[in-house]
Amino acid sequence: MARESQAFQREPLVSSEHEVVALVAHELRHPLTAIEAALPLMDAPQPETRQKARRVVERQVMYLRRLVDDLLDAERARRGTLQLETRAIDFRSIVADVVSMFRARVQERGVDVAKEAPTRPVVVRGDPVRLQQVVANVLDNAVKHTPPGGSVRVHLATHAAHAVLTVRDTGDGIPPDVLPHIFEPFRHHGNGGGLGIGLNVARRLVELHRGRIQAHSAGAGQGAEFVIALPMAER
Ligand SMILES: Nc1ncnc2c1ncn2[C@@H]1O[C@H](COP(=O)(O)OP(=O)(O)O)[C@@H](O)[C@H]1O
Ligand SMILES: [Mg+2]
């Protein structure tokens, strides 16, 4: 009886470990396949073909680098060993940098991105690299889950001594049964690839900044909204 209940308790953990391994293997396979296909083309007689192949390899290696870095961060988040190098920064510049990083991709995808921010600095104490990572994760999701013709609105404001960033999209939305779990590690659902760890790491990083991140969606097909609130630096 005791053994039985132990086995029963253990089972979901084992199956989720299997799921994690399957998910990671699946995500690694795509870039590897693309690199394998590009390698022979790097010796092609036409310079354009060689150049194209080189760009594929560069892009896929970058993607692999991000996957591995994300995995390491997820593990650091789990152990509580993520570290910040904080200083006073204007959160507007972080948001502007990330939005401009995404410009080419959203144009290619046919998604409209609009950004609004206050005219005065929005100073927070934080790690610029980590905050950029948080905003990029949320924006990446919004773009990934918004079909061509849709839009993403990035809105920065201040409210009650907090910098409040809202990223709202008109895309796939999040079903009510999925919504409570999206910040858990290795929760991946719906369109686009991914390991399902971006939001988990983002939430940990926001919490390390004494902030909060919340998700809202009226359901499938209804778009989604992510709100990040960070305490502003004392003046
Ligand atoms: N803007 C969004 N629209 C719809 N679903 C979203 C959005 N952002 C996050 N999600 C859901 O949350 C899950 C977890 O996101 P994330 O942790 O970034 O992992 P990944 O992007 O690798 O799937 C996604 O798989 C998706 O189901
Ligand atoms: Mg993601």
Coordinates of C-alpha atoms and ligand atoms in Angstrom, one line a residue:
M1 CA 0.0 0.0 0.0
A2 CA 2.7 2.4 1.0
R3 CA 4.7 1.4 -2.0
E4 CA 1.8 1.9 -4.2
S5 CA 1.1 5.4 -3.1
Q6 CA 4.8 6.3 -3.4
A7 CA 4.8 5.0 -7.0
F8 CA 1.6 7.0 -7.6
Q9 CA 3.2 10.1 -6.3
R10 CA 6.4 9.6 -8.2
E11 CA 4.8 9.0 -11.6
P12 CA 3.9 12.6 -12.6
L13 CA 7.4 13.7 -11.8
V14 CA 9.0 11.0 -14.0
S15 CA 6.7 11.6 -16.8
S16 CA 7.3 15.4 -16.7
E17 CA 11.1 14.7 -16.7
H18 CA 10.6 12.6 -19.8
E19 CA 8.5 15.5 -21.3
V20 CA 11.3 18.0 -20.5
V21 CA 13.9 15.8 -22.2
A22 CA 11.7 15.3 -25.2
L23 CA 11.0 19.0 -25.4
V24 CA 14.7 20.0 -25.2
A25 CA 15.7 17.3 -27.7
H26 CA 12.9 18.4 -30.1
E27 CA 14.0 22.1 -29.8
L28 CA 17.6 21.3 -30.4
R29 CA 16.9 19.2 -33.4
H30 CA 15.4 21.9 -35.5
P31 CA 18.5 24.2 -35.6
L32 CA 20.8 21.2 -36.0
T33 CA 18.9 20.0 -39.0
A34 CA 19.0 23.5 -40.5
I35 CA 22.8 23.6 -39.9
E36 CA 23.3 20.2 -41.4
A37 CA 21.4 21.2 -44.5
A38 CA 23.4 24.5 -44.9
L39 CA 26.9 23.0 -44.4
P40 CA 27.4 21.4 -47.8
L41 CA 26.2 24.6 -49.4
M42 CA 29.1 26.5 -47.9
D43 CA 31.3 24.9 -50.6
A44 CA 28.9 25.8 -53.4
P45 CA 30.4 27.4 -56.5
Q46 CA 28.0 30.4 -56.3
P47 CA 29.1 33.0 -53.8
E48 CA 25.4 33.9 -53.1
T49 CA 24.6 30.3 -52.1
R50 CA 27.7 30.2 -49.8
Q51 CA 26.7 33.5 -48.2
K52 CA 23.1 32.4 -47.7
A53 CA 24.3 29.1 -46.1
R54 CA 26.6 31.1 -43.9
R55 CA 23.7 33.3 -42.7
V56 CA 21.6 30.2 -41.9
V57 CA 24.5 28.7 -39.8
E58 CA 25.0 32.1 -38.0
R59 CA 21.3 32.4 -37.2
Q60 CA 20.9 28.9 -36.0
V61 CA 24.0 29.0 -33.9
M62 CA 22.6 32.2 -32.3
Y63 CA 19.4 30.4 -31.6
L64 CA 21.2 27.4 -30.1
R65 CA 23.2 29.8 -27.9
R66 CA 20.0 31.3 -26.7
L67 CA 18.4 28.0 -25.9
V68 CA 21.4 26.9 -23.9
D69 CA 21.6 30.2 -22.0
D70 CA 17.9 30.0 -21.3
L71 CA 18.3 26.5 -19.9
L72 CA 21.2 27.6 -17.7
D73 CA 19.1 30.6 -16.5
A74 CA 16.1 28.3 -15.8
E75 CA 18.4 26.2 -13.6
R76 CA 19.8 29.2 -11.8
A77 CA 16.2 30.5 -11.3
R78 CA 15.3 27.1 -9.8
R79 CA 18.3 27.2 -7.4
G80 CA 18.0 30.8 -6.6
T81 CA 21.4 31.7 -7.9
L82 CA 20.5 34.3 -10.6
Q83 CA 22.4 37.4 -9.8
L84 CA 21.9 41.1 -10.7
E85 CA 24.3 43.9 -11.4
T86 CA 22.1 46.8 -10.5
R87 CA 22.4 50.5 -11.2
A88 CA 20.0 53.4 -11.9
I89 CA 18.7 53.2 -15.4
D90 CA 16.0 54.9 -17.5
F91 CA 13.6 52.0 -18.2
R92 CA 12.5 53.9 -21.4
S93 CA 15.8 53.1 -23.0
I94 CA 15.6 49.4 -22.2
V95 CA 12.1 49.2 -23.8
A96 CA 13.2 51.3 -26.8
D97 CA 16.3 49.1 -27.4
V98 CA 14.3 45.9 -27.3
V99 CA 11.6 47.2 -29.6
S100 CA 14.2 48.3 -32.1
M101 CA 15.8 44.9 -31.9
F102 CA 12.5 43.4 -32.9
R103 CA 11.8 45.8 -35.8
A104 CA 13.1 43.6 -38.6
R105 CA 11.4 40.5 -37.3
V106 CA 7.9 42.1 -36.8
Q107 CA 8.1 43.7 -40.3
E108 CA 9.0 40.4 -41.8
R109 CA 6.1 38.8 -40.0
G110 CA 3.6 41.5 -40.9
V111 CA 2.8 42.4 -37.3
D112 CA 2.3 46.0 -36.3
V113 CA 4.2 47.2 -33.2
A114 CA 3.4 50.5 -31.5
K115 CA 5.3 51.9 -28.6
E116 CA 4.3 54.6 -26.2
A117 CA 6.4 56.0 -23.3
P118 CA 6.4 59.1 -21.1
T119 CA 8.4 62.1 -22.1
R120 CA 10.3 62.1 -18.8
P121 CA 12.8 59.5 -17.6
V122 CA 11.4 56.5 -15.8
V123 CA 14.3 55.6 -13.5
V124 CA 14.5 52.2 -11.9
R125 CA 17.3 50.4 -10.1
G126 CA 18.1 47.3 -12.0
D127 CA 20.3 45.1 -14.1
P128 CA 20.0 46.5 -17.7
V129 CA 21.0 43.2 -19.3
R130 CA 18.5 41.2 -17.2
L131 CA 15.7 43.8 -17.7
Q132 CA 16.3 43.7 -21.4
Q133 CA 16.0 39.9 -21.3
V134 CA 12.7 40.2 -19.5
V135 CA 11.2 42.7 -22.0
A136 CA 12.6 40.7 -24.9
N137 CA 11.0 37.5 -23.6
V138 CA 7.6 39.1 -23.3
L139 CA 7.8 40.8 -26.7
D140 CA 9.1 37.6 -28.4
N141 CA 6.1 35.8 -27.1
A142 CA 3.7 38.5 -28.2
V143 CA 5.2 38.5 -31.7
K144 CA 5.3 34.7 -31.9
H145 CA 1.7 34.3 -30.9
T146 CA 0.3 37.1 -33.1
P147 CA -0.6 36.2 -36.7
P148 CA 0.3 38.5 -39.6
G149 CA -2.0 41.5 -39.7
G150 CA -2.2 41.6 -35.9
S151 CA -0.7 44.2 -33.6
V152 CA 1.4 44.4 -30.5
R153 CA 1.2 47.5 -28.3
V154 CA 4.0 48.3 -25.9
H155 CA 3.0 50.9 -23.4
L156 CA 5.2 52.3 -20.6
A157 CA 3.7 54.5 -17.9
T158 CA 4.3 55.3 -14.2
H159 CA 1.8 54.5 -11.5
A160 CA 2.1 54.8 -7.7
A161 CA 5.9 54.9 -7.7
H162 CA 6.1 52.0 -10.2
A163 CA 7.2 51.8 -13.8
V164 CA 4.5 49.8 -15.5
L165 CA 5.1 48.2 -18.8
T166 CA 2.1 46.7 -20.7
V167 CA 2.6 44.5 -23.7
R168 CA -0.7 43.7 -25.3
D169 CA -1.2 41.7 -28.5
T170 CA -4.2 40.8 -30.6
G171 CA -3.0 37.2 -31.2
D172 CA -3.8 33.6 -30.1
G173 CA -4.7 34.4 -26.5
I174 CA -4.3 32.0 -23.7
P175 CA -7.0 29.5 -22.7
P176 CA -8.2 29.8 -19.1
D177 CA -6.9 26.3 -18.2
V178 CA -3.4 27.2 -19.5
L179 CA -3.2 30.7 -18.0
P180 CA -2.5 29.8 -14.4
H181 CA 0.5 27.6 -15.5
I182 CA 2.4 29.8 -18.0
F183 CA 5.0 31.0 -15.5
E184 CA 5.9 27.4 -14.5
P185 CA 9.1 26.0 -16.1
F186 CA 8.8 23.9 -19.3
R187 CA 5.2 24.9 -19.9
H188 CA 5.0 25.4 -23.6
H189 CA 1.6 25.6 -25.4
G190 CA 0.4 26.6 -28.8
N191 CA 2.2 28.1 -31.8
G192 CA 5.9 28.7 -32.4
G193 CA 8.8 26.8 -30.9
G194 CA 10.1 27.2 -27.4
L195 CA 11.1 25.4 -24.3
G196 CA 8.5 27.1 -22.1
I197 CA 11.1 28.6 -19.7
G198 CA 11.2 32.2 -20.9
L199 CA 8.4 33.4 -18.6
N200 CA 9.6 31.4 -15.7
V201 CA 13.0 33.1 -15.9
A202 CA 11.3 36.5 -16.6
R203 CA 9.2 36.2 -13.4
R204 CA 12.2 35.3 -11.3
L205 CA 14.2 38.2 -12.7
V206 CA 11.3 40.6 -12.1
E207 CA 10.9 39.4 -8.5
L208 CA 14.6 39.9 -8.0
H209 CA 14.0 43.5 -9.0
R210 CA 11.1 43.6 -6.4
G211 CA 8.6 43.9 -9.2
R212 CA 5.7 41.9 -10.4
I213 CA 4.7 40.4 -13.7
Q214 CA 1.1 39.4 -14.5
A215 CA -0.6 37.8 -17.5
H216 CA -4.2 38.4 -18.7
S217 CA -6.2 36.9 -21.5
A218 CA -9.9 36.6 -22.2
G219 CA -9.2 33.2 -23.8
A220 CA -8.2 31.6 -27.0
G221 CA -8.2 34.0 -30.0
Q222 CA -8.7 37.0 -27.7
G223 CA -5.1 38.2 -27.5
A224 CA -3.0 38.5 -24.4
E225 CA -1.7 41.2 -22.1
F226 CA 1.4 41.1 -19.9
V227 CA 2.0 43.7 -17.3
I228 CA 5.4 44.3 -15.6
A229 CA 5.6 46.6 -12.7
L230 CA 9.0 47.7 -11.2
P231 CA 9.5 50.0 -8.3
M232 CA 11.0 53.4 -9.4
A233 CA 14.3 54.5 -7.9
E234 CA 14.1 57.0 -5.0
R235 CA 15.1 60.4 -6.1
Ligands
LIG1 N1 1.6 36.7 -25.9 C1 1.1 35.4 -25.7 N2 0.0 34.9 -26.4 C2 -0.4 33.6 -26.2 N3 0.2 32.7 -25.4 C3 1.3 33.2 -24.7 C4 1.8 34.5 -24.8 N4 2.9 34.6 -24.0 C5 3.1 33.4 -23.5 N5 2.1 32.5 -23.9 C6 2.0 31.1 -23.4 O1 2.9 30.9 -22.3 C7 3.7 29.8 -22.6 C8 5.1 30.0 -21.9 O2 5.8 31.0 -22.5 P1 7.4 31.0 -22.4 O3 7.7 30.7 -21.0 O4 7.9 32.3 -22.9 O5 7.8 29.7 -23.2 P2 7.9 29.5 -24.8 O6 7.9 30.9 -25.5 O7 9.2 28.8 -25.0 O8 6.7 28.6 -25.2 C9 3.8 29.7 -24.1 O9 4.1 28.4 -24.5 C10 2.3 30.1 -24.4 O10 1.5 29.0 -24.3
MG2 MG 8.9 32.6 -24.8

